[in-house]
Amino acid sequence: MNIGIDPKSDVSPQAIAAKLAERLAFY
């Protein structure tokens, strides 16, 4: 299950939380 977190992207807690929030907002 891909949640859109790429190793080469910023993996800081804030970045991860932002990505998760955006994903949840679409569903």
C-alpha atoms as a PDB file:
ATOM      1  CA  MET A   1       0.000   0.000   0.000  1.00  0.00           C
ATOM      2  CA  ASN A   2       1.658   3.192  -1.191  1.00  0.00           C
ATOM      3  CA  ILE A   3       0.963   6.284   0.917  1.00  0.00           C
ATOM      4  CA  GLY A   4       3.121   8.559  -1.220  1.00  0.00           C
ATOM      5  CA  ILE A   5       6.261   8.724   0.924  1.00  0.00           C
ATOM      6  CA  ASP A   6       9.391   8.549  -1.240  1.00  0.00           C
ATOM      7  CA  PRO A   7      12.833   7.836   0.270  1.00  0.00           C
ATOM      8  CA  LYS A   8      14.318  10.691  -1.767  1.00  0.00           C
ATOM      9  CA  SER A   9      11.686  13.117  -0.528  1.00  0.00           C
ATOM     10  CA  ASP A  10      11.732  14.965   2.770  1.00  0.00           C
ATOM     11  CA  VAL A  11      10.841  12.335   5.383  1.00  0.00           C
ATOM     12  CA  SER A  12      10.636  14.679   8.368  1.00  0.00           C
ATOM     13  CA  PRO A  13       7.685  14.046  10.737  1.00  0.00           C
ATOM     14  CA  GLN A  14       5.998  17.225   9.541  1.00  0.00           C
ATOM     15  CA  ALA A  15       6.369  16.232   5.887  1.00  0.00           C
ATOM     16  CA  ILE A  16       5.002  12.744   6.578  1.00  0.00           C
ATOM     17  CA  ALA A  17       2.075  14.167   8.573  1.00  0.00           C
ATOM     18  CA  ALA A  18       1.317  16.604   5.745  1.00  0.00           C
ATOM     19  CA  LYS A  19       1.356  13.798   3.160  1.00  0.00           C
ATOM     20  CA  LEU A  20      -0.903  11.638   5.311  1.00  0.00           C
ATOM     21  CA  ALA A  21      -3.281  14.549   5.913  1.00  0.00           C
ATOM     22  CA  GLU A  22      -3.500  15.232   2.169  1.00  0.00           C
ATOM     23  CA  ARG A  23      -4.150  11.540   1.457  1.00  0.00           C
ATOM     24  CA  LEU A  24      -6.894  11.359   4.097  1.00  0.00           C
ATOM     25  CA  ALA A  25      -8.456  14.550   2.776  1.00  0.00           C
ATOM     26  CA  PHE A  26      -9.020  12.891  -0.610  1.00  0.00           C
ATOM     27  CA  TYR A  27     -10.863   9.931   0.906  1.00  0.00           C
END
